[in-house]
XYZ file of C-alpha atoms in Angstrom:
278
model
C -10.162 -15.100 -27.694
C -13.283 -14.786 -25.932
C -13.857 -15.176 -22.465
C -15.783 -18.375 -23.179
C -12.677 -19.948 -24.796
C -10.493 -19.513 -22.711
C -8.867 -22.194 -20.451
C -9.171 -21.464 -16.588
C -5.160 -20.743 -16.250
C -5.326 -18.298 -19.314
C -8.251 -16.100 -17.568
C -6.377 -16.445 -14.730
C -3.090 -15.083 -16.010
C -4.958 -12.430 -18.112
C -7.003 -11.530 -14.868
C -3.649 -11.103 -13.094
C -1.667 -8.887 -15.328
C -5.041 -6.263 -15.067
C -5.315 -6.801 -11.175
C -8.585 -7.884 -11.322
C -8.197 -11.880 -10.220
C -11.132 -11.752 -8.065
C -13.571 -11.673 -11.011
C -11.553 -14.613 -12.857
C -11.906 -16.548 -9.372
C -15.606 -15.842 -9.716
C -15.997 -16.766 -12.920
C -14.271 -20.186 -12.505
C -16.366 -20.983 -9.232
C -19.764 -19.809 -11.368
C -18.811 -21.661 -14.882
C -18.799 -24.829 -12.338
C -22.136 -24.682 -11.236
C -25.206 -26.635 -12.802
C -27.044 -23.264 -13.638
C -24.500 -21.865 -15.428
C -24.014 -25.110 -17.540
C -27.841 -24.698 -18.305
C -27.660 -21.481 -19.630
C -29.819 -20.386 -16.544
C -28.184 -17.687 -15.427
C -28.798 -14.460 -17.491
C -25.583 -12.161 -19.164
C -26.980 -9.221 -16.407
C -26.544 -11.752 -13.539
C -23.272 -13.077 -14.529
C -21.914 -9.066 -14.971
C -23.250 -8.436 -11.988
C -21.562 -11.414 -9.672
C -18.142 -10.709 -11.531
C -18.111 -6.960 -10.877
C -19.482 -7.593 -7.429
C -16.752 -10.262 -6.947
C -14.284 -7.732 -7.489
C -15.831 -4.512 -5.646
C -16.159 -6.607 -2.470
C -12.300 -7.996 -2.953
C -11.157 -4.557 -3.167
C -12.912 -3.160 -0.305
C -11.882 -6.026 2.021
C -8.212 -5.299 0.655
C -8.832 -1.423 1.442
C -9.677 -2.089 4.934
C -7.171 -4.909 5.788
C -4.490 -2.311 4.593
C -6.574 0.722 6.355
C -6.248 -1.567 9.745
C -2.704 -2.615 9.267
C -1.710 1.279 8.995
C -3.100 1.818 12.304
C -1.791 -1.363 14.124
C -4.952 -2.981 14.538
C -5.135 -6.810 14.094
C -6.526 -7.618 10.796
C -8.815 -10.282 11.253
C -11.974 -8.841 12.235
C -13.315 -7.909 15.557
C -16.735 -8.487 16.655
C -19.083 -8.026 19.157
C -19.983 -11.480 19.695
C -16.589 -11.844 21.185
C -17.160 -9.419 23.672
C -18.122 -10.890 27.727
C -21.099 -8.717 28.670
C -20.941 -11.204 31.757
C -17.603 -10.869 33.481
C -17.509 -6.890 32.447
C -20.126 -4.467 33.994
C -20.335 -0.760 32.473
C -20.999 -1.153 28.730
C -24.172 -2.884 27.585
C -25.065 -4.949 24.442
C -27.314 -2.047 23.305
C -24.881 0.557 23.951
C -22.294 -1.191 22.007
C -24.500 -1.779 19.315
C -25.187 1.864 18.965
C -21.457 2.791 19.205
C -20.843 0.321 16.268
C -23.388 2.100 14.487
C -20.754 5.082 13.984
C -23.778 7.862 15.050
C -21.059 9.223 17.728
C -18.557 9.468 14.928
C -20.982 11.337 12.615
C -21.867 13.801 15.830
C -18.392 14.234 16.459
C -18.772 13.537 20.508
C -16.121 12.303 22.634
C -16.221 8.682 24.431
C -14.480 7.826 27.369
C -13.647 4.421 28.707
C -12.276 3.980 32.033
C -11.678 1.012 34.156
C -8.547 -0.957 35.455
C -5.471 -3.195 33.922
C -7.524 -6.030 31.597
C -10.833 -4.941 31.582
C -11.163 -4.554 27.669
C -10.385 -0.726 27.755
C -7.853 -1.459 24.320
C -9.987 -4.092 22.945
C -13.203 -2.250 22.775
C -11.549 0.876 21.333
C -9.804 -1.382 18.712
C -13.468 -3.029 17.794
C -15.158 0.171 17.852
C -12.181 1.664 15.300
C -12.272 -1.094 13.061
C -16.258 -0.295 12.585
C -15.199 3.565 11.668
C -12.870 1.804 9.067
C -15.244 -0.086 7.301
C -17.702 2.572 7.208
C -14.859 4.444 5.639
C -14.025 6.753 8.102
C -10.371 8.679 8.480
C -9.201 7.177 11.787
C -5.939 7.878 14.185
C -5.079 4.662 16.821
C -2.452 5.991 19.199
C -0.749 5.678 22.726
C -0.696 9.016 23.838
C 2.808 7.959 25.077
C 3.310 7.746 21.261
C 1.616 11.204 20.250
C 3.901 12.705 22.611
C 6.881 11.309 21.051
C 5.936 12.366 18.021
C 5.439 15.689 19.184
C 8.542 16.019 20.953
C 11.034 18.776 19.712
C 8.312 20.350 17.315
C 8.293 24.372 17.770
C 4.725 26.219 17.924
C 4.175 26.009 14.417
C 5.144 22.806 13.994
C 3.204 21.251 16.604
C 0.115 23.242 15.481
C 0.119 21.516 11.936
C 0.633 18.184 13.243
C -1.898 18.589 15.752
C -4.141 19.859 12.731
C -3.048 16.602 11.124
C -5.276 14.980 13.780
C -7.987 17.402 13.632
C -8.792 16.283 10.153
C -9.342 13.062 10.671
C -13.258 11.605 11.601
C -12.413 9.441 14.486
C -9.127 9.947 17.253
C -8.501 7.025 19.577
C -6.079 7.975 22.587
C -5.182 5.079 25.040
C -3.518 5.078 28.172
C -3.873 8.711 29.055
C -2.156 9.825 32.224
C 0.125 6.603 32.176
C 2.505 8.513 33.218
C 1.165 11.688 34.302
C 2.651 14.395 32.121
C 5.078 17.270 32.723
C 4.495 21.058 31.938
C 5.969 20.697 28.117
C 4.055 17.346 27.456
C 0.620 18.967 28.620
C 1.338 21.947 26.632
C 1.693 19.578 23.633
C -1.824 17.795 25.010
C -3.679 20.968 25.521
C -2.438 21.986 21.256
C -4.174 18.454 20.637
C -6.947 18.481 22.314
C -7.587 22.352 21.154
C -7.738 20.840 17.434
C -9.608 17.780 17.736
C -12.233 18.675 20.620
C -15.378 19.267 18.689
C -13.928 18.594 15.073
C -14.045 14.923 15.157
C -14.756 12.132 17.135
C -12.462 10.855 20.308
C -12.209 7.802 22.000
C -10.055 8.276 25.209
C -9.186 4.650 27.116
C -7.615 5.285 30.997
C -7.281 3.973 33.879
C -7.970 7.254 35.768
C -11.382 8.140 36.166
C -12.124 11.790 34.603
C -12.886 13.140 37.725
C -9.253 13.099 38.653
C -7.721 14.026 35.191
C -6.958 17.299 36.018
C -4.701 16.687 39.195
C -3.270 12.942 38.212
C -2.887 13.550 34.693
C -1.868 17.253 34.189
C -1.375 18.908 37.311
C -4.051 21.024 37.372
C -1.993 23.272 34.925
C -4.102 25.887 33.441
C -3.770 24.981 29.619
C -6.196 21.656 29.920
C -8.864 23.520 31.780
C -10.590 24.515 28.461
C -10.219 20.615 27.252
C -11.264 19.189 30.416
C -14.658 21.148 30.595
C -15.032 20.646 26.944
C -14.912 16.510 28.040
C -17.380 16.996 30.925
C -20.195 18.732 29.194
C -19.830 16.773 26.224
C -18.392 13.116 26.820
C -20.310 10.006 26.687
C -17.994 7.989 29.710
C -18.248 4.336 30.176
C -16.828 3.417 33.779
C -15.778 -0.443 33.118
C -15.429 -2.953 36.343
C -14.872 -6.342 36.990
C -11.890 -8.309 37.264
C -8.909 -8.591 34.626
C -10.579 -10.496 31.624
C -6.846 -11.167 30.148
C -6.895 -14.953 32.320
C -9.924 -15.829 30.407
C -8.788 -15.057 26.868
C -5.012 -16.150 27.758
C -3.612 -18.647 24.997
C -2.208 -22.080 26.228
C 1.689 -21.371 26.707
C 3.180 -22.766 23.366
C 6.052 -25.470 23.557
C 9.389 -23.578 23.130
C 12.438 -24.682 21.457
C 15.483 -26.034 23.686
C 16.854 -22.847 25.005
C 13.743 -20.930 24.382
C 12.011 -17.996 26.403
C 8.756 -16.364 26.119
C 9.498 -13.101 24.626
C 7.609 -9.872 24.208
C 6.730 -10.218 20.563
C 4.374 -12.937 21.168
C 2.635 -10.880 24.223
C 2.512 -7.582 22.000
C 0.759 -9.598 19.475
C -1.703 -10.964 21.823
C -2.416 -7.240 23.499
C -3.405 -6.291 19.649
C -5.165 -9.368 18.377
C -6.494 -11.414 21.653
C -9.665 -10.960 23.280
C -10.450 -8.215 25.639
C -7.152 -6.375 26.948
C -6.775 -3.461 29.155
């Protein structure tokens, strides 16, 4: 049976079995146009349309799966959602340059500082989403989550896990210094920084000014001196200022069923998927 003699249902079923459903969907869409009916679409144009539809669908699926694995929102974040009026310290031209991912190609560290709710996580999410779309390998973690992963690892196992981070193109570290680290945790972070700085791009988000990291985050431990010196010499630092932006983007409270309580589940989703959070 030829493609043109198949019913729409037969074509869809065949393409579903072959895992190329978007191709069938695009063909059915084109077949209903006046250009197709009048034979104004050439064979080359038709094939190009179908192949591009399949390519775009698979690329969209790749991006969605990568974002899901990183814990980022499936909906595409956009610079158009950024509030440049109430947040200072990062301009639209600077953000556009960062979204080009050139800092990743240059393996440059970025540091975002500012108070709670100023948008550090949201900006980090937007930059990481742009990196995923450009096919860069990314990790997106809170420092506390990384330390929990590293806990109990011996020297060789810890070094190997840190090398996995260093094999990425971009590593995003959230909430550095919340809370401060003890001696064992500082050694873990020193090992991590030694493996990633200069080998991949890094985004570090913290409420604490980088000048205070040595004392407040790492207790002036000597293990961190080399990493902090590297960051001071090479990092682009963006000090975000302004009030918390969360009230501007907070959704209206939903009607709760009888006996219901506002739970942490909704809050965590807003923290990930909502507009600028800290």
